PDB file of C-alpha atoms in Angstrom:
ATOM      1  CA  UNK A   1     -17.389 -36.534  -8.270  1.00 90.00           C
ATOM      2  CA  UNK A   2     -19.329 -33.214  -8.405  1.00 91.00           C
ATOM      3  CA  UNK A   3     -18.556 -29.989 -10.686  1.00 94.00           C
ATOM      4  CA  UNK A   4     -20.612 -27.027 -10.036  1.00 94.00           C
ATOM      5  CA  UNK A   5     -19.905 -23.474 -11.686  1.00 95.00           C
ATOM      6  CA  UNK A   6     -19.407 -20.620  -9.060  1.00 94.00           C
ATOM      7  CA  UNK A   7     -21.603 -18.681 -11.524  1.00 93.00           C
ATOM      8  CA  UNK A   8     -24.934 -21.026 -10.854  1.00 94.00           C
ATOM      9  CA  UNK A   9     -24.190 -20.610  -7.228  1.00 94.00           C
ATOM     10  CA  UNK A  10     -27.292 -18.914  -5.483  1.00 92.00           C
ATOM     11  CA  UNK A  11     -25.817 -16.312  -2.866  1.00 89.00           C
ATOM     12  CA  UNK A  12     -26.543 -15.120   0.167  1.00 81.00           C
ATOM     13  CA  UNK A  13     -26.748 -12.600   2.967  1.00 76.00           C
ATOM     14  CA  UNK A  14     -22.998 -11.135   3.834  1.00 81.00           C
ATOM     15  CA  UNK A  15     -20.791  -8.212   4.400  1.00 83.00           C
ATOM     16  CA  UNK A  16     -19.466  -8.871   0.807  1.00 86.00           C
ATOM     17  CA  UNK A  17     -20.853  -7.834  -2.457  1.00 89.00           C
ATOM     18  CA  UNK A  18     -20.983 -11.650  -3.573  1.00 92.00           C
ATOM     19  CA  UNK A  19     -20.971 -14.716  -1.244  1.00 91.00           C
ATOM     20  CA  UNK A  20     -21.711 -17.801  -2.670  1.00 95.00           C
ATOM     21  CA  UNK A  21     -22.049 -21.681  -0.153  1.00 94.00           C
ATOM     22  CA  UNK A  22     -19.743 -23.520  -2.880  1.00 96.00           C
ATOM     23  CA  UNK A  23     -19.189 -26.244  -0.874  1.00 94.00           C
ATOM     24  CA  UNK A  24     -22.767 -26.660   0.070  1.00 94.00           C
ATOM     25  CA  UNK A  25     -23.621 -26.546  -3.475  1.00 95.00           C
ATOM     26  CA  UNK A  26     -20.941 -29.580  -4.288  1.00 96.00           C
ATOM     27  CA  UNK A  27     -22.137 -31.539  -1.319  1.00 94.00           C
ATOM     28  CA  UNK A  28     -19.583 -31.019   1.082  1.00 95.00           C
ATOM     29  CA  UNK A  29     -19.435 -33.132   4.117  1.00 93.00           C
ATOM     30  CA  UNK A  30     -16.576 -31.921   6.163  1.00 94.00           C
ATOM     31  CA  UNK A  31     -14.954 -28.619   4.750  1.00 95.00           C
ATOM     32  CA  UNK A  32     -16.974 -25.296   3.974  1.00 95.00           C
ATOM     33  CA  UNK A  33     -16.234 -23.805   0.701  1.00 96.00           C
ATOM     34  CA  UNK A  34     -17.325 -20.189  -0.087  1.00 96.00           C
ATOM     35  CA  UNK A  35     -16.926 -18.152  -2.773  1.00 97.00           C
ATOM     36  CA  UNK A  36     -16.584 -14.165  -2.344  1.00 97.00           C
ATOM     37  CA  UNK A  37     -16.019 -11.036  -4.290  1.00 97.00           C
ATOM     38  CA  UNK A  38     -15.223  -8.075  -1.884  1.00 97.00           C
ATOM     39  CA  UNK A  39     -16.013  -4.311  -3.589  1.00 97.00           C
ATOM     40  CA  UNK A  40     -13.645  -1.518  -2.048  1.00 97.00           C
ATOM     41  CA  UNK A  41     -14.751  -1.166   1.757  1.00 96.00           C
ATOM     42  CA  UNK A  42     -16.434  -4.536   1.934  1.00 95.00           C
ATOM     43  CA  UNK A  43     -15.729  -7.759   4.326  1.00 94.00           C
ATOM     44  CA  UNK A  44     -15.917 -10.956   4.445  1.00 95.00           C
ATOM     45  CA  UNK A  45     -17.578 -10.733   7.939  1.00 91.00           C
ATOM     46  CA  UNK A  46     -18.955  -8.275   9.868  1.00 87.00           C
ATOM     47  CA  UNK A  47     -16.512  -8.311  12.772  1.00 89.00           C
ATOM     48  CA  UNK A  48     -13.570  -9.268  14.463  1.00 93.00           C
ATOM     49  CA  UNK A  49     -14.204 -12.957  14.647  1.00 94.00           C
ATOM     50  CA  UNK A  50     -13.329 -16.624  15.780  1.00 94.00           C
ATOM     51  CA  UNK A  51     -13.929 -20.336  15.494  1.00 94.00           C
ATOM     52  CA  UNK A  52     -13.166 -22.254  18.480  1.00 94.00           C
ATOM     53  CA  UNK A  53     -13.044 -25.322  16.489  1.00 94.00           C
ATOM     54  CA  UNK A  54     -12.664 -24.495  13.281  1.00 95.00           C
ATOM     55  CA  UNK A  55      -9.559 -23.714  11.082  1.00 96.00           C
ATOM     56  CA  UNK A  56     -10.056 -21.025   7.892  1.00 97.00           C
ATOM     57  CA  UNK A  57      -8.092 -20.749   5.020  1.00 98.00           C
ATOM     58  CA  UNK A  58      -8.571 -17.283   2.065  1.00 98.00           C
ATOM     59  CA  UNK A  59      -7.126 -17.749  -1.444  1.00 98.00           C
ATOM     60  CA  UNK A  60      -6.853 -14.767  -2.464  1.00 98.00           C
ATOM     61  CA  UNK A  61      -7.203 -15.293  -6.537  1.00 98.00           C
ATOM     62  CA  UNK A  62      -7.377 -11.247  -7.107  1.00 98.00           C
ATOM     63  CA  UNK A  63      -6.975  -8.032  -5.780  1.00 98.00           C
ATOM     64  CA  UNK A  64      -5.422  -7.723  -2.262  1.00 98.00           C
ATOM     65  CA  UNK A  65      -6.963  -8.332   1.370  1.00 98.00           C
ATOM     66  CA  UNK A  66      -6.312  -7.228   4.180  1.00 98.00           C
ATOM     67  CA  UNK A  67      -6.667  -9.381   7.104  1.00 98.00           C
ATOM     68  CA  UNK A  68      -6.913  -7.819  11.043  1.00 97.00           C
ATOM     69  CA  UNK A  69      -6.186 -10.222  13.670  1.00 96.00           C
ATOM     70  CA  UNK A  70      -5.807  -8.879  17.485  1.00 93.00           C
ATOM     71  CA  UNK A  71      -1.854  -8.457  16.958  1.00 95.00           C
ATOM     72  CA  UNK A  72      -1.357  -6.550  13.788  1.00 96.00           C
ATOM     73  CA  UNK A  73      -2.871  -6.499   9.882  1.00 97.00           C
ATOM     74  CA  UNK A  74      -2.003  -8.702   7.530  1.00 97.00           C
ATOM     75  CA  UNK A  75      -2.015  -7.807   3.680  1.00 98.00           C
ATOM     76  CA  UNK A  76      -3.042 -11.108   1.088  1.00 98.00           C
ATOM     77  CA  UNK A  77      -2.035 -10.756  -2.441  1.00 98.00           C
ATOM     78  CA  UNK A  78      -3.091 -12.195  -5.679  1.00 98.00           C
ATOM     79  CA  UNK A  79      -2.327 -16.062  -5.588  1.00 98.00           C
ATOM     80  CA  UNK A  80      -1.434 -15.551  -2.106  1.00 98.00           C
ATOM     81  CA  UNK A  81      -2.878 -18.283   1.084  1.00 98.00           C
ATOM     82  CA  UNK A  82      -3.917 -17.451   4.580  1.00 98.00           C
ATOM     83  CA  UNK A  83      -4.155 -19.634   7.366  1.00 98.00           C
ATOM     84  CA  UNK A  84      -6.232 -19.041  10.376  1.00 98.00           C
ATOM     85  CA  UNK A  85      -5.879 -21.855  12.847  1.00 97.00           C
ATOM     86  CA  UNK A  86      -9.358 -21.946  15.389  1.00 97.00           C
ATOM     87  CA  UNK A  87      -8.886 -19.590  17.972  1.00 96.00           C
ATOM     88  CA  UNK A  88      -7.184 -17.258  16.011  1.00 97.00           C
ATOM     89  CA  UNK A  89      -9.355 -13.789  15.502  1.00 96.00           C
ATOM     90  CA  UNK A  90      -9.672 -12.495  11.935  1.00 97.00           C
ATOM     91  CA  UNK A  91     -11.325 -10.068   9.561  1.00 96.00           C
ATOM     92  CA  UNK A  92     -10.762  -9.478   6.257  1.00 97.00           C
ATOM     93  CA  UNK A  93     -11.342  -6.280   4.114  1.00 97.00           C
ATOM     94  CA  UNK A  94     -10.814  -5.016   0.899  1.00 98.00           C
ATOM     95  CA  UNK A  95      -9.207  -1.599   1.923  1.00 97.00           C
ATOM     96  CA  UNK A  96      -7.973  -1.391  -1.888  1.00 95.00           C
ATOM     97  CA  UNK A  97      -9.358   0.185  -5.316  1.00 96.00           C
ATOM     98  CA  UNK A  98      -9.493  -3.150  -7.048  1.00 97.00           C
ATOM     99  CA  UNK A  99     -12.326  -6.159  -6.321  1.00 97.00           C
ATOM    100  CA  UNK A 100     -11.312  -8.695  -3.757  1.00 98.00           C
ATOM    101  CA  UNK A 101     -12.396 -12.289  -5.408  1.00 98.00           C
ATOM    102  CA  UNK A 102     -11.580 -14.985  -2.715  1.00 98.00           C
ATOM    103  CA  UNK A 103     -11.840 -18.572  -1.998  1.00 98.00           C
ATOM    104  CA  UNK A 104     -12.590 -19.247   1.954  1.00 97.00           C
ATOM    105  CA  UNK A 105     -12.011 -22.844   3.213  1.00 97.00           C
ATOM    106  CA  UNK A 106     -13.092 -24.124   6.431  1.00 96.00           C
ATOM    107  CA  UNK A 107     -12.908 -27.245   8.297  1.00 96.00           C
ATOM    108  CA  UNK A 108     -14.482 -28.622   9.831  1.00 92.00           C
ATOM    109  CA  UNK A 109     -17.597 -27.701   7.505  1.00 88.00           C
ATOM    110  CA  UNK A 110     -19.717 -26.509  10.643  1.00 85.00           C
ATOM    111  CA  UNK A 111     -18.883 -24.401  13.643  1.00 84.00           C
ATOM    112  CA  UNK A 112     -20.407 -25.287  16.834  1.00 81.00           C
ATOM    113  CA  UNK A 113     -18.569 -22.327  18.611  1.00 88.00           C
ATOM    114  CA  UNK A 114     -17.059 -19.066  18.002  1.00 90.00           C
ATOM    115  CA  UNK A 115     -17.177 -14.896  18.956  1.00 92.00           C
ATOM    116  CA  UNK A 116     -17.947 -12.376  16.681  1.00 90.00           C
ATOM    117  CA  UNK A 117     -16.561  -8.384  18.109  1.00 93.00           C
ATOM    118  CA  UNK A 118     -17.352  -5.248  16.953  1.00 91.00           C
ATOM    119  CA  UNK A 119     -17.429  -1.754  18.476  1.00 92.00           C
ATOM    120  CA  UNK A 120     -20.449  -0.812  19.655  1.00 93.00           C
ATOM    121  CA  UNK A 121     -21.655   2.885  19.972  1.00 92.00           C
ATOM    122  CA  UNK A 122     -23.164   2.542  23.264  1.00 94.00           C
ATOM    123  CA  UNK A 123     -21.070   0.466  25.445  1.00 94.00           C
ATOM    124  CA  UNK A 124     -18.117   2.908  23.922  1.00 95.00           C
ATOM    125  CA  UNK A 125     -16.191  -0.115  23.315  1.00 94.00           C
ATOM    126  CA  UNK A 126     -15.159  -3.646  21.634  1.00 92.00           C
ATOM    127  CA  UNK A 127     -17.883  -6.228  22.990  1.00 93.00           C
ATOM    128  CA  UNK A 128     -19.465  -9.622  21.886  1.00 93.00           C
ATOM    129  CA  UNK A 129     -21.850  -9.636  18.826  1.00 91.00           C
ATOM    130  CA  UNK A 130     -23.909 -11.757  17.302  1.00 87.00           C
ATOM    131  CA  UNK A 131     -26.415 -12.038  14.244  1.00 83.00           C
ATOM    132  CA  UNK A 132     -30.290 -12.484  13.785  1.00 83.00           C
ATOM    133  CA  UNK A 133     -32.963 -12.232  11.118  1.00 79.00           C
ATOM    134  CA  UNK A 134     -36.001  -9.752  12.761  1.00 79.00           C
ATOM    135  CA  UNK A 135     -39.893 -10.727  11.628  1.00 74.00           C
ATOM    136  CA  UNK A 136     -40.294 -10.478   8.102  1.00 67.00           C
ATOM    137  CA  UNK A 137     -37.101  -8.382   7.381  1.00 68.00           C
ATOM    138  CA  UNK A 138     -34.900  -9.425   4.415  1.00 75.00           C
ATOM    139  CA  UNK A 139     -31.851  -7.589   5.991  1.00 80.00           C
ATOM    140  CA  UNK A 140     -29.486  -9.648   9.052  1.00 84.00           C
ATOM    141  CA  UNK A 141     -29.144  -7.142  11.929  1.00 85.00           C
ATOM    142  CA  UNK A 142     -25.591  -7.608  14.075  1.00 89.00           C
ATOM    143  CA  UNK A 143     -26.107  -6.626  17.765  1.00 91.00           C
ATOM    144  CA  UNK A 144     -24.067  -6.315  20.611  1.00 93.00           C
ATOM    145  CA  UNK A 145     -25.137  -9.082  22.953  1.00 93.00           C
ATOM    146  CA  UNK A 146     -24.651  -6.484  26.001  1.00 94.00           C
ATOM    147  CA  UNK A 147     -27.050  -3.851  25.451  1.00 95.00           C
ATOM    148  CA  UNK A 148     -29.165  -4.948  22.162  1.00 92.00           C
ATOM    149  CA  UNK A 149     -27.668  -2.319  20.058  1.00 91.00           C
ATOM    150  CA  UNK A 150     -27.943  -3.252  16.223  1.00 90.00           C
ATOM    151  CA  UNK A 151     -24.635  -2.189  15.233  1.00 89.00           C
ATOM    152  CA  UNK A 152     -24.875  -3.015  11.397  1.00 84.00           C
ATOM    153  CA  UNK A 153     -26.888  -5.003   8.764  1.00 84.00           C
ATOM    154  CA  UNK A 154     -26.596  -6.949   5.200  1.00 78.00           C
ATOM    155  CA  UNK A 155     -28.901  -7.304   3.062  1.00 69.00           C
TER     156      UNK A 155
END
C-alpha cells in the first residue's frame, strides 16, 4: 500500500494553474493519476486532443468543467464522472467563476500514441500540434507541426 498527500505532490508544467503526477508519486504501474486545479479560463490541456490507446476518466470534485469533444460540449459538475474512451477527442476548460479541482485517470498509465489540435494563426485553420521544451527555456512551447508556428506556452 502507498498514501501520498496531493499537497506534497511536486507539480509540473500545464495549461492548469496546478497539475500534480499523483499516480507517479504513489508508484503507479498501469493507470495515470493526476491531480488538477483549473482557475477561470484555464485547461487541462492545451488542445483538442486524443489517445489512440488510452482511455481518460475527470472527477470533477468542484466547480464545473466543461469538456469539448468534436460533436458538441459537455458540462461536468461537482461529484460528477467523465469518460473518454481512446479515440475520443477532448478538452476540458473551466469556462466558470469558480476553481475547477479535478481528478484525471488514465489507463493505460502511458500513451504511445495520440493528436493534439489547435488553431493555428498561420495555416488559418485547425491542424496537428505538438509540444517541446526549447534550449534552456523553463516555458513548453505548442507548435503546429505544419508550419513551426508556436501557438502557445506554459510555464
Amino acid at each position: 500500500m502507498e498514501k501520498v498527500s496531493i499537497d506534497d505532490v511536486d507539480g509540473f508544467m500545464s495549461a492548469a494553474s496546478v497539475t500534480r503526477p499523483v499516480g507517479k508519486a504513489l508508484g503507479t504501474s498501469d493507470m495515470a493519476i493526476n491531480y488538477y486545479e483549473l482557475e477561470p479560463g484555464d485547461c487541462f490541456s492545451p488542445g483538442l486532443h486524443t489517445h489512440f490507446d488510452q482511455e481518460e476518466v475527470f472527477y470533477i470534485q468542484s466547480g464545473t468543467a466543461t469538456f469539448e469533444t468534436k460533436d458538441e460540449d459537455v458540462v461536468v459538475q461537482t461529484g460528477e464522472i467523465v469518460r473518454f474512451a481512446p479515440g475520443d477527442y477532448q478538452r476540458g476548460r473551466n469556462d466558470g467563476d469558480e476553481r475547477v479541482v479535478a481528478l484525471a485517470l488514465g489507463a493505460p498509465q502511458e500513451s504511445e500514441s495520440g493528436e493534439l489540435l489547435r488553431e493555428c494563426p498561420e495555416c488559418d485553420e485547425r491542424t496537428q500540434h505538438w509540444m517541446r521544451i526549447p534550449d534552456e527555456k523553463e516555458v513548453v512551447e505548442v507548435y503546429c507541426l505544419t508550419c513551426d508556428t508556436v501557438t502557445g506556452t506554459m510555464d
